[in-house]
Amino acid sequence: QSTWGIRLDTSKMRILCVSLEFGEPLFSGNGTLTRSLVSSCLTEGHSVLIICGKWKETSESAIPDSTVPDTINLCSLQVAPVLLDSWYRTDRHCAYEQFAKGSEDIAPKVVEYAPDVVLLVDWTALLVLERLTHVLPASVAVVSYIFCLYQCLSNNSDDDIRFYKDVEDRLCDRSRSILCLCPRDARVLESRYENRVYCLYPPLRRDVYLAAQTWSPPQSWSQHRRYFACVVRLHPQKNVDLFIEIVTRLESFLRESGITPLLCGSSVDPPYSSRIKSRLIQIFPESVIKDFLSPAELCELFQKTLLNFHPALYEAYGMTVAEAAAFEAPSVLHMSDIGVGDFLKPAALESFCFDFTDIESVTNQVRSLLASPSVLEEVGRNARKKSLSWEERSFGLELTRLLRDATTPCPSPVSQASNAYSNQPVEYCNGTTGRA
């Protein structure tokens, strides 16, 4: 066990963060969330050492410019990248073993840094923690952000499910506090890890928030909006085929209405991506197809979107839905198991939700929405207000409170109170609705 230095300022935490995705190029919500975590902690005055992957094919800086607020001293952030042979995946076929092995070289830096708390993002961080356990004191608090995605998808094999459940269980067993993106995941875990589970929605990332704040919505909402958009990673888990099927069924209506299908997302599964893109062009040659866009390009896209279609049947959150909302672009979601649907609530007219397993019904409902710009405008404006209410500063206050509680032997009065109700043991931290 290492010898830890004496801290003079105990009001600020030293946070060791582990996330495979942080640097460029971003390809999933994991990276976006990690950047928000880091930025939020820095803004609250804490220091961060992040162990992350760095794709060998990129020469980008290890520190993304958009991650560090202008007011933050760069000395508060240290980045320890691990060179990886592969990128664009977060499943069991990603470079998680190489990530863990490479982290062993960072052990001396971890000892020198002397973290107060370890913050792990997703299951891929587990093996890194296990490789570094020998340099961490037994008393150091571990907090994990867990996404139960792979336990819930029907296209995983039994072997896949066993693998993910095992690593997620090991991660939970090591964690003093467990953070989830949505109430569904929190309920799943709370049944086994009572009084340690919190639902903390991810915030609107800082660059998108700033762009949305400086954007002035036009007086005529629909004047420049012409896209029926689908903005997700191009992978079978995202159910993009449903979007293609709806475009196929609405092809004549879309043409008559002057509406253009738009598909945007990183191609993490090349054969699947190629097939999806080919089908869309074959059906609707004028369709717009984009790869993973920069925040500025994404913001411009959403300003021109009539309706954002999020086709997944299960999603731990769905960050692009909140980003679309920031620019008054309303979204259609599956009727259950979509995390962002608990934040942008259909009942509050902040999003639309339908049964995506009934293709004929959802096609008719999408047609009706696209023909009703006043309805889209009302929901879009409501969604923008809600989306902008939960940004990195609000998120950071809740996150650092939870991290602080994890490092404290006795929970704070707030945590004790919020976990005292046996019928509602999970605490929901979203800045607006309190406990769910």
PDB file of C-alpha atoms in Angstrom, residues 43-321:
ATOM      1  CA  THR A  43     -15.866  23.823 -12.379  1.00  0.00           C
ATOM      2  CA  GLU A  44     -16.650  22.962  -8.757  1.00  0.00           C
ATOM      3  CA  GLY A  45     -12.976  23.491  -7.904  1.00  0.00           C
ATOM      4  CA  HIS A  46     -11.836  19.879  -7.618  1.00  0.00           C
ATOM      5  CA  SER A  47      -8.870  18.337  -9.417  1.00  0.00           C
ATOM      6  CA  VAL A  48      -9.111  15.376 -11.781  1.00  0.00           C
ATOM      7  CA  LEU A  49      -6.690  12.732 -12.978  1.00  0.00           C
ATOM      8  CA  ILE A  50      -8.300  10.805 -15.810  1.00  0.00           C
ATOM      9  CA  ILE A  51      -7.096   7.483 -17.170  1.00  0.00           C
ATOM     10  CA  CYS A  52      -8.528   7.088 -20.663  1.00  0.00           C
ATOM     11  CA  GLY A  53      -7.975   5.370 -23.964  1.00  0.00           C
ATOM     12  CA  LYS A  54      -6.201   7.041 -26.873  1.00  0.00           C
ATOM     13  CA  TRP A  55      -6.657   5.571 -30.321  1.00  0.00           C
ATOM     14  CA  LYS A  56      -3.316   4.931 -31.996  1.00  0.00           C
ATOM     15  CA  GLU A  57      -4.680   6.231 -35.320  1.00  0.00           C
ATOM     16  CA  THR A  58      -5.262   9.756 -34.053  1.00  0.00           C
ATOM     17  CA  SER A  59      -2.749  12.496 -33.365  1.00  0.00           C
ATOM     18  CA  GLU A  60      -5.282  14.596 -31.462  1.00  0.00           C
ATOM     19  CA  SER A  61      -4.354  16.115 -28.124  1.00  0.00           C
ATOM     20  CA  ALA A  62      -5.141  13.943 -25.122  1.00  0.00           C
ATOM     21  CA  ILE A  63      -7.118  16.847 -23.636  1.00  0.00           C
ATOM     22  CA  PRO A  64     -10.152  17.846 -25.748  1.00  0.00           C
ATOM     23  CA  ASP A  65     -10.381  21.635 -25.855  1.00  0.00           C
ATOM     24  CA  SER A  66     -14.123  21.580 -25.230  1.00  0.00           C
ATOM     25  CA  THR A  67     -13.693  19.712 -21.950  1.00  0.00           C
ATOM     26  CA  VAL A  68     -11.971  22.339 -19.864  1.00  0.00           C
ATOM     27  CA  PRO A  69     -13.892  25.512 -19.004  1.00  0.00           C
ATOM     28  CA  ASP A  70     -11.994  28.687 -19.840  1.00  0.00           C
ATOM     29  CA  THR A  71     -11.881  29.690 -16.178  1.00  0.00           C
ATOM     30  CA  ILE A  72     -10.164  26.487 -15.067  1.00  0.00           C
ATOM     31  CA  ASN A  73      -6.457  26.226 -14.381  1.00  0.00           C
ATOM     32  CA  LEU A  74      -5.151  23.348 -16.502  1.00  0.00           C
ATOM     33  CA  CYS A  75      -3.074  22.239 -13.515  1.00  0.00           C
ATOM     34  CA  SER A  76      -6.358  20.957 -12.053  1.00  0.00           C
ATOM     35  CA  LEU A  77      -6.593  18.365 -14.836  1.00  0.00           C
ATOM     36  CA  GLN A  78      -4.139  15.582 -15.563  1.00  0.00           C
ATOM     37  CA  VAL A  79      -4.732  13.158 -18.429  1.00  0.00           C
ATOM     38  CA  ALA A  80      -3.061   9.746 -18.491  1.00  0.00           C
ATOM     39  CA  PRO A  81      -3.838   8.172 -21.886  1.00  0.00           C
ATOM     40  CA  VAL A  82      -3.436   4.475 -22.705  1.00  0.00           C
ATOM     41  CA  LEU A  83      -2.667   3.777 -26.363  1.00  0.00           C
ATOM     42  CA  LEU A  84      -5.262   1.441 -27.915  1.00  0.00           C
ATOM     43  CA  ASP A  85      -5.211  -0.500 -31.176  1.00  0.00           C
ATOM     44  CA  SER A  86      -8.978  -0.287 -31.736  1.00  0.00           C
ATOM     45  CA  TRP A  87     -11.683   2.332 -31.220  1.00  0.00           C
ATOM     46  CA  TYR A  88     -15.398   2.950 -31.850  1.00  0.00           C
ATOM     47  CA  ARG A  89     -16.669   0.176 -29.553  1.00  0.00           C
ATOM     48  CA  THR A  90     -17.807  -0.137 -25.943  1.00  0.00           C
ATOM     49  CA  ASP A  91     -18.972  -3.772 -26.057  1.00  0.00           C
ATOM     50  CA  ARG A  92     -16.960  -6.861 -25.089  1.00  0.00           C
ATOM     51  CA  HIS A  93     -15.140  -6.699 -28.433  1.00  0.00           C
ATOM     52  CA  CYS A  94     -13.541  -3.351 -27.588  1.00  0.00           C
ATOM     53  CA  ALA A  95      -9.950  -2.958 -26.380  1.00  0.00           C
ATOM     54  CA  TYR A  96     -10.849  -3.195 -22.693  1.00  0.00           C
ATOM     55  CA  GLU A  97      -8.111  -5.736 -21.871  1.00  0.00           C
ATOM     56  CA  GLN A  98      -5.448  -3.615 -23.570  1.00  0.00           C
ATOM     57  CA  PHE A  99      -6.841  -0.599 -21.691  1.00  0.00           C
ATOM     58  CA  ALA A 100      -6.466  -2.431 -18.364  1.00  0.00           C
ATOM     59  CA  LYS A 101      -2.965  -3.739 -19.070  1.00  0.00           C
ATOM     60  CA  GLY A 102      -1.734  -0.327 -20.214  1.00  0.00           C
ATOM     61  CA  SER A 103      -3.052   1.307 -17.063  1.00  0.00           C
ATOM     62  CA  GLU A 104      -0.432  -0.574 -15.018  1.00  0.00           C
ATOM     63  CA  ASP A 105       2.184   1.885 -16.306  1.00  0.00           C
ATOM     64  CA  ILE A 106       0.165   4.719 -14.753  1.00  0.00           C
ATOM     65  CA  ALA A 107       0.310   3.263 -11.225  1.00  0.00           C
ATOM     66  CA  PRO A 108       3.166   5.572 -10.067  1.00  0.00           C
ATOM     67  CA  LYS A 109       1.184   8.621 -11.200  1.00  0.00           C
ATOM     68  CA  VAL A 110      -1.856   7.373  -9.263  1.00  0.00           C
ATOM     69  CA  VAL A 111       0.254   6.952  -6.123  1.00  0.00           C
ATOM     70  CA  GLU A 112       1.644  10.471  -6.494  1.00  0.00           C
ATOM     71  CA  TYR A 113      -1.814  11.912  -7.132  1.00  0.00           C
ATOM     72  CA  ALA A 114      -3.303  10.325  -3.971  1.00  0.00           C
ATOM     73  CA  PRO A 115      -6.992  10.409  -4.953  1.00  0.00           C
ATOM     74  CA  ASP A 116      -9.797  10.885  -2.436  1.00  0.00           C
ATOM     75  CA  VAL A 117     -12.322   9.116  -4.637  1.00  0.00           C
ATOM     76  CA  VAL A 118     -12.283   6.930  -7.757  1.00  0.00           C
ATOM     77  CA  LEU A 119     -14.988   7.580 -10.366  1.00  0.00           C
ATOM     78  CA  LEU A 120     -15.470   4.764 -12.886  1.00  0.00           C
ATOM     79  CA  VAL A 121     -17.442   5.139 -16.130  1.00  0.00           C
ATOM     80  CA  ASP A 122     -19.062   1.952 -17.446  1.00  0.00           C
ATOM     81  CA  TRP A 123     -17.948  -1.664 -17.152  1.00  0.00           C
ATOM     82  CA  THR A 124     -14.748  -1.147 -19.199  1.00  0.00           C
ATOM     83  CA  ALA A 125     -13.246   0.702 -16.219  1.00  0.00           C
ATOM     84  CA  LEU A 126     -13.487  -2.345 -13.949  1.00  0.00           C
ATOM     85  CA  LEU A 127     -10.327  -4.123 -15.085  1.00  0.00           C
ATOM     86  CA  VAL A 128      -8.365  -0.895 -14.703  1.00  0.00           C
ATOM     87  CA  LEU A 129      -9.544  -0.655 -11.107  1.00  0.00           C
ATOM     88  CA  GLU A 130      -8.550  -4.277 -10.494  1.00  0.00           C
ATOM     89  CA  ARG A 131      -5.072  -3.668 -11.961  1.00  0.00           C
ATOM     90  CA  LEU A 132      -4.561  -0.607  -9.742  1.00  0.00           C
ATOM     91  CA  THR A 133      -6.033  -1.971  -6.509  1.00  0.00           C
ATOM     92  CA  HIS A 134      -2.563  -2.663  -5.078  1.00  0.00           C
ATOM     93  CA  VAL A 135      -1.686   1.057  -5.147  1.00  0.00           C
ATOM     94  CA  LEU A 136      -5.018   2.254  -3.722  1.00  0.00           C
ATOM     95  CA  PRO A 137      -5.706   2.161   0.013  1.00  0.00           C
ATOM     96  CA  ALA A 138      -8.643  -0.010   1.060  1.00  0.00           C
ATOM     97  CA  SER A 139     -10.391   3.081   2.419  1.00  0.00           C
ATOM     98  CA  VAL A 140     -10.556   4.994  -0.877  1.00  0.00           C
ATOM     99  CA  ALA A 141     -14.143   5.493  -2.046  1.00  0.00           C
ATOM    100  CA  VAL A 142     -15.160   4.021  -5.406  1.00  0.00           C
ATOM    101  CA  VAL A 143     -18.159   5.473  -7.263  1.00  0.00           C
ATOM    102  CA  SER A 144     -19.334   3.856 -10.489  1.00  0.00           C
ATOM    103  CA  TYR A 145     -21.529   5.078 -13.307  1.00  0.00           C
ATOM    104  CA  ILE A 146     -23.210   1.880 -14.511  1.00  0.00           C
ATOM    105  CA  PHE A 147     -25.301   1.383 -17.653  1.00  0.00           C
ATOM    106  CA  CYS A 148     -27.292  -1.868 -17.576  1.00  0.00           C
ATOM    107  CA  LEU A 149     -27.590  -1.759 -21.357  1.00  0.00           C
ATOM    108  CA  TYR A 150     -26.231  -5.195 -22.166  1.00  0.00           C
ATOM    109  CA  GLN A 151     -28.424  -7.011 -19.648  1.00  0.00           C
ATOM    110  CA  CYS A 152     -31.517  -5.715 -21.399  1.00  0.00           C
ATOM    111  CA  LEU A 153     -30.920  -6.147 -25.144  1.00  0.00           C
ATOM    112  CA  SER A 154     -32.489  -9.154 -26.785  1.00  0.00           C
ATOM    113  CA  ASN A 155     -29.819  -9.468 -29.490  1.00  0.00           C
ATOM    114  CA  ASN A 156     -27.136 -10.472 -26.975  1.00  0.00           C
ATOM    115  CA  SER A 157     -26.255 -14.137 -26.663  1.00  0.00           C
ATOM    116  CA  ASP A 158     -26.555 -15.916 -23.326  1.00  0.00           C
ATOM    117  CA  ASP A 159     -22.763 -15.817 -23.113  1.00  0.00           C
ATOM    118  CA  ASP A 160     -22.766 -12.040 -23.710  1.00  0.00           C
ATOM    119  CA  ILE A 161     -25.353 -11.511 -21.007  1.00  0.00           C
ATOM    120  CA  ARG A 162     -23.390 -13.614 -18.500  1.00  0.00           C
ATOM    121  CA  PHE A 163     -20.210 -11.687 -19.333  1.00  0.00           C
ATOM    122  CA  TYR A 164     -21.732  -8.236 -18.885  1.00  0.00           C
ATOM    123  CA  LYS A 165     -23.663  -9.189 -15.785  1.00  0.00           C
ATOM    124  CA  ASP A 166     -20.496 -10.564 -14.211  1.00  0.00           C
ATOM    125  CA  VAL A 167     -18.421  -7.437 -14.831  1.00  0.00           C
ATOM    126  CA  GLU A 168     -21.253  -5.137 -13.801  1.00  0.00           C
ATOM    127  CA  ASP A 169     -21.806  -7.114 -10.596  1.00  0.00           C
ATOM    128  CA  ARG A 170     -18.100  -6.992  -9.779  1.00  0.00           C
ATOM    129  CA  LEU A 171     -18.119  -3.260 -10.406  1.00  0.00           C
ATOM    130  CA  CYS A 172     -21.121  -2.743  -8.128  1.00  0.00           C
ATOM    131  CA  ASP A 173     -19.562  -4.923  -5.423  1.00  0.00           C
ATOM    132  CA  ARG A 174     -16.502  -2.642  -5.396  1.00  0.00           C
ATOM    133  CA  SER A 175     -18.535   0.587  -5.340  1.00  0.00           C
ATOM    134  CA  ARG A 176     -19.578   2.601  -2.321  1.00  0.00           C
ATOM    135  CA  SER A 177     -22.098   4.481  -4.485  1.00  0.00           C
ATOM    136  CA  ILE A 178     -23.649   3.446  -7.805  1.00  0.00           C
ATOM    137  CA  LEU A 179     -24.854   6.042 -10.302  1.00  0.00           C
ATOM    138  CA  CYS A 180     -27.330   5.230 -13.076  1.00  0.00           C
ATOM    139  CA  LEU A 181     -28.525   7.207 -16.090  1.00  0.00           C
ATOM    140  CA  CYS A 182     -32.181   6.293 -15.764  1.00  0.00           C
ATOM    141  CA  PRO A 183     -34.745   5.092 -13.210  1.00  0.00           C
ATOM    142  CA  ARG A 184     -35.081   1.697 -14.903  1.00  0.00           C
ATOM    143  CA  ASP A 185     -31.410   0.842 -14.360  1.00  0.00           C
ATOM    144  CA  ALA A 186     -31.585   2.212 -10.825  1.00  0.00           C
ATOM    145  CA  ARG A 187     -34.533  -0.015  -9.970  1.00  0.00           C
ATOM    146  CA  VAL A 188     -32.753  -3.077 -11.385  1.00  0.00           C
ATOM    147  CA  LEU A 189     -29.683  -2.436  -9.234  1.00  0.00           C
ATOM    148  CA  GLU A 190     -31.461  -1.195  -6.121  1.00  0.00           C
ATOM    149  CA  SER A 191     -33.016  -4.620  -5.618  1.00  0.00           C
ATOM    150  CA  ARG A 192     -29.502  -5.984  -4.996  1.00  0.00           C
ATOM    151  CA  TYR A 193     -27.561  -2.958  -3.742  1.00  0.00           C
ATOM    152  CA  GLU A 194     -29.948  -1.260  -1.356  1.00  0.00           C
ATOM    153  CA  ASN A 195     -29.276   2.340  -0.327  1.00  0.00           C
ATOM    154  CA  ARG A 196     -26.259   2.720  -2.621  1.00  0.00           C
ATOM    155  CA  VAL A 197     -28.009   3.512  -5.921  1.00  0.00           C
ATOM    156  CA  TYR A 198     -28.684   6.967  -7.354  1.00  0.00           C
ATOM    157  CA  CYS A 199     -30.214   8.076 -10.636  1.00  0.00           C
ATOM    158  CA  LEU A 200     -28.244  11.040 -11.966  1.00  0.00           C
ATOM    159  CA  TYR A 201     -29.290  12.168 -15.426  1.00  0.00           C
ATOM    160  CA  PRO A 202     -26.417  13.359 -17.638  1.00  0.00           C
ATOM    161  CA  PRO A 203     -26.355  17.093 -18.320  1.00  0.00           C
ATOM    162  CA  LEU A 204     -26.529  19.016 -21.545  1.00  0.00           C
ATOM    163  CA  ARG A 205     -22.861  19.247 -22.448  1.00  0.00           C
ATOM    164  CA  ARG A 206     -21.272  22.650 -22.078  1.00  0.00           C
ATOM    165  CA  ASP A 207     -20.547  23.442 -25.739  1.00  0.00           C
ATOM    166  CA  VAL A 208     -24.102  22.553 -26.771  1.00  0.00           C
ATOM    167  CA  TYR A 209     -25.538  24.484 -23.827  1.00  0.00           C
ATOM    168  CA  LEU A 210     -23.546  27.609 -24.705  1.00  0.00           C
ATOM    169  CA  ALA A 211     -24.543  27.354 -28.368  1.00  0.00           C
ATOM    170  CA  ALA A 212     -28.203  26.945 -27.393  1.00  0.00           C
ATOM    171  CA  GLN A 213     -28.034  29.912 -25.033  1.00  0.00           C
ATOM    172  CA  THR A 214     -26.673  32.188 -27.757  1.00  0.00           C
ATOM    173  CA  TRP A 215     -29.149  30.912 -30.365  1.00  0.00           C
ATOM    174  CA  SER A 216     -32.241  33.063 -30.858  1.00  0.00           C
ATOM    175  CA  PRO A 217     -35.249  30.969 -31.898  1.00  0.00           C
ATOM    176  CA  PRO A 218     -36.883  32.458 -35.004  1.00  0.00           C
ATOM    177  CA  GLN A 219     -40.369  33.884 -34.690  1.00  0.00           C
ATOM    178  CA  SER A 220     -41.643  31.351 -37.221  1.00  0.00           C
ATOM    179  CA  TRP A 221     -40.715  27.973 -35.716  1.00  0.00           C
ATOM    180  CA  SER A 222     -41.061  25.867 -38.872  1.00  0.00           C
ATOM    181  CA  GLN A 223     -39.650  28.357 -41.385  1.00  0.00           C
ATOM    182  CA  HIS A 224     -36.216  26.712 -41.739  1.00  0.00           C
ATOM    183  CA  ARG A 225     -37.050  23.226 -40.484  1.00  0.00           C
ATOM    184  CA  ARG A 226     -37.152  20.515 -43.129  1.00  0.00           C
ATOM    185  CA  TYR A 227     -35.517  17.388 -41.669  1.00  0.00           C
ATOM    186  CA  PHE A 228     -37.082  14.200 -40.389  1.00  0.00           C
ATOM    187  CA  ALA A 229     -33.932  13.203 -38.518  1.00  0.00           C
ATOM    188  CA  CYS A 230     -32.446  10.119 -36.915  1.00  0.00           C
ATOM    189  CA  VAL A 231     -29.248  10.833 -34.943  1.00  0.00           C
ATOM    190  CA  VAL A 232     -27.821   7.669 -33.377  1.00  0.00           C
ATOM    191  CA  ARG A 233     -24.822   5.370 -33.697  1.00  0.00           C
ATOM    192  CA  LEU A 234     -25.322   3.112 -36.703  1.00  0.00           C
ATOM    193  CA  HIS A 235     -25.483  -0.197 -34.881  1.00  0.00           C
ATOM    194  CA  PRO A 236     -28.173  -2.912 -34.688  1.00  0.00           C
ATOM    195  CA  GLN A 237     -28.720  -2.092 -30.988  1.00  0.00           C
ATOM    196  CA  LYS A 238     -30.064   1.305 -32.028  1.00  0.00           C
ATOM    197  CA  ASN A 239     -32.788  -0.271 -34.210  1.00  0.00           C
ATOM    198  CA  VAL A 240     -32.070   2.092 -37.133  1.00  0.00           C
ATOM    199  CA  ASP A 241     -33.949  -0.259 -39.464  1.00  0.00           C
ATOM    200  CA  LEU A 242     -37.165   1.118 -37.977  1.00  0.00           C
ATOM    201  CA  PHE A 243     -36.320   4.617 -39.200  1.00  0.00           C
ATOM    202  CA  ILE A 244     -35.635   3.251 -42.685  1.00  0.00           C
ATOM    203  CA  GLU A 245     -38.947   1.367 -42.644  1.00  0.00           C
ATOM    204  CA  ILE A 246     -40.889   4.484 -41.687  1.00  0.00           C
ATOM    205  CA  VAL A 247     -39.183   6.541 -44.404  1.00  0.00           C
ATOM    206  CA  THR A 248     -40.123   3.792 -46.852  1.00  0.00           C
ATOM    207  CA  ARG A 249     -43.783   3.924 -45.826  1.00  0.00           C
ATOM    208  CA  LEU A 250     -43.900   7.739 -45.777  1.00  0.00           C
ATOM    209  CA  GLU A 251     -41.823   8.341 -48.913  1.00  0.00           C
ATOM    210  CA  SER A 252     -44.637   9.960 -50.946  1.00  0.00           C
ATOM    211  CA  PHE A 253     -45.886  12.007 -47.992  1.00  0.00           C
ATOM    212  CA  LEU A 254     -42.386  13.300 -47.220  1.00  0.00           C
ATOM    213  CA  ARG A 255     -41.865  14.394 -50.824  1.00  0.00           C
ATOM    214  CA  GLU A 256     -45.225  16.132 -51.014  1.00  0.00           C
ATOM    215  CA  SER A 257     -44.527  17.921 -47.718  1.00  0.00           C
ATOM    216  CA  GLY A 258     -40.995  19.014 -48.661  1.00  0.00           C
ATOM    217  CA  ILE A 259     -39.493  17.040 -45.785  1.00  0.00           C
ATOM    218  CA  THR A 260     -36.042  15.441 -46.156  1.00  0.00           C
ATOM    219  CA  PRO A 261     -34.918  12.349 -44.235  1.00  0.00           C
ATOM    220  CA  LEU A 262     -31.602  12.845 -42.436  1.00  0.00           C
ATOM    221  CA  LEU A 263     -29.469  10.081 -40.955  1.00  0.00           C
ATOM    222  CA  CYS A 264     -26.519  11.002 -38.762  1.00  0.00           C
ATOM    223  CA  GLY A 265     -24.283   8.749 -36.696  1.00  0.00           C
ATOM    224  CA  SER A 266     -20.873   7.165 -36.395  1.00  0.00           C
ATOM    225  CA  SER A 267     -20.392   3.915 -38.321  1.00  0.00           C
ATOM    226  CA  VAL A 268     -19.340   1.597 -35.510  1.00  0.00           C
ATOM    227  CA  ASP A 269     -20.537  -1.497 -37.398  1.00  0.00           C
ATOM    228  CA  PRO A 270     -19.352  -0.991 -41.030  1.00  0.00           C
ATOM    229  CA  PRO A 271     -21.415  -3.790 -42.689  1.00  0.00           C
ATOM    230  CA  TYR A 272     -24.578  -2.681 -40.894  1.00  0.00           C
ATOM    231  CA  SER A 273     -23.881   1.014 -41.550  1.00  0.00           C
ATOM    232  CA  SER A 274     -23.291   0.384 -45.253  1.00  0.00           C
ATOM    233  CA  ARG A 275     -26.523  -1.577 -45.572  1.00  0.00           C
ATOM    234  CA  ILE A 276     -28.561   1.070 -43.742  1.00  0.00           C
ATOM    235  CA  LYS A 277     -27.152   3.944 -45.800  1.00  0.00           C
ATOM    236  CA  SER A 278     -27.660   2.081 -49.087  1.00  0.00           C
ATOM    237  CA  ARG A 279     -31.275   1.307 -48.232  1.00  0.00           C
ATOM    238  CA  LEU A 280     -32.001   4.940 -47.363  1.00  0.00           C
ATOM    239  CA  ILE A 281     -30.474   6.289 -50.575  1.00  0.00           C
ATOM    240  CA  GLN A 282     -32.302   3.689 -52.616  1.00  0.00           C
ATOM    241  CA  ILE A 283     -35.631   4.667 -51.065  1.00  0.00           C
ATOM    242  CA  PHE A 284     -35.081   8.424 -50.924  1.00  0.00           C
ATOM    243  CA  PRO A 285     -32.042   9.522 -53.014  1.00  0.00           C
ATOM    244  CA  GLU A 286     -32.238  13.111 -51.725  1.00  0.00           C
ATOM    245  CA  SER A 287     -31.698  11.971 -48.138  1.00  0.00           C
ATOM    246  CA  VAL A 288     -28.923  13.649 -46.167  1.00  0.00           C
ATOM    247  CA  ILE A 289     -26.400  11.284 -44.563  1.00  0.00           C
ATOM    248  CA  LYS A 290     -23.793  12.528 -42.085  1.00  0.00           C
ATOM    249  CA  ASP A 291     -21.157  10.872 -39.951  1.00  0.00           C
ATOM    250  CA  PHE A 292     -20.517  11.864 -36.329  1.00  0.00           C
ATOM    251  CA  LEU A 293     -20.662  15.669 -36.340  1.00  0.00           C
ATOM    252  CA  SER A 294     -18.887  18.343 -34.329  1.00  0.00           C
ATOM    253  CA  PRO A 295     -21.022  20.068 -31.673  1.00  0.00           C
ATOM    254  CA  ALA A 296     -21.361  23.151 -33.890  1.00  0.00           C
ATOM    255  CA  GLU A 297     -22.509  21.068 -36.853  1.00  0.00           C
ATOM    256  CA  LEU A 298     -24.913  19.101 -34.674  1.00  0.00           C
ATOM    257  CA  CYS A 299     -26.429  22.309 -33.304  1.00  0.00           C
ATOM    258  CA  GLU A 300     -26.979  23.612 -36.842  1.00  0.00           C
ATOM    259  CA  LEU A 301     -28.607  20.320 -37.841  1.00  0.00           C
ATOM    260  CA  PHE A 302     -31.093  20.416 -34.948  1.00  0.00           C
ATOM    261  CA  GLN A 303     -32.069  23.994 -35.777  1.00  0.00           C
ATOM    262  CA  LYS A 304     -33.326  22.631 -39.114  1.00  0.00           C
ATOM    263  CA  THR A 305     -35.057  19.543 -37.693  1.00  0.00           C
ATOM    264  CA  LEU A 306     -38.838  19.213 -37.658  1.00  0.00           C
ATOM    265  CA  LEU A 307     -38.871  15.929 -35.791  1.00  0.00           C
ATOM    266  CA  ASN A 308     -36.089  13.797 -34.322  1.00  0.00           C
ATOM    267  CA  PHE A 309     -36.797  10.056 -34.427  1.00  0.00           C
ATOM    268  CA  HIS A 310     -34.924   8.016 -31.791  1.00  0.00           C
ATOM    269  CA  PRO A 311     -35.515   4.392 -32.881  1.00  0.00           C
ATOM    270  CA  ALA A 312     -33.955   2.401 -30.012  1.00  0.00           C
ATOM    271  CA  LEU A 313     -36.196   0.064 -28.018  1.00  0.00           C
ATOM    272  CA  TYR A 314     -33.928   0.352 -24.973  1.00  0.00           C
ATOM    273  CA  GLU A 315     -31.580   3.214 -24.142  1.00  0.00           C
ATOM    274  CA  ALA A 316     -29.920   3.927 -20.811  1.00  0.00           C
ATOM    275  CA  TYR A 317     -30.356   7.607 -21.665  1.00  0.00           C
ATOM    276  CA  GLY A 318     -30.206   9.070 -25.211  1.00  0.00           C
ATOM    277  CA  MET A 319     -28.147  12.258 -25.094  1.00  0.00           C
ATOM    278  CA  THR A 320     -28.892  13.419 -28.640  1.00  0.00           C
ATOM    279  CA  VAL A 321     -32.563  13.732 -27.675  1.00  0.00           C
TER     280      VAL A 321
END
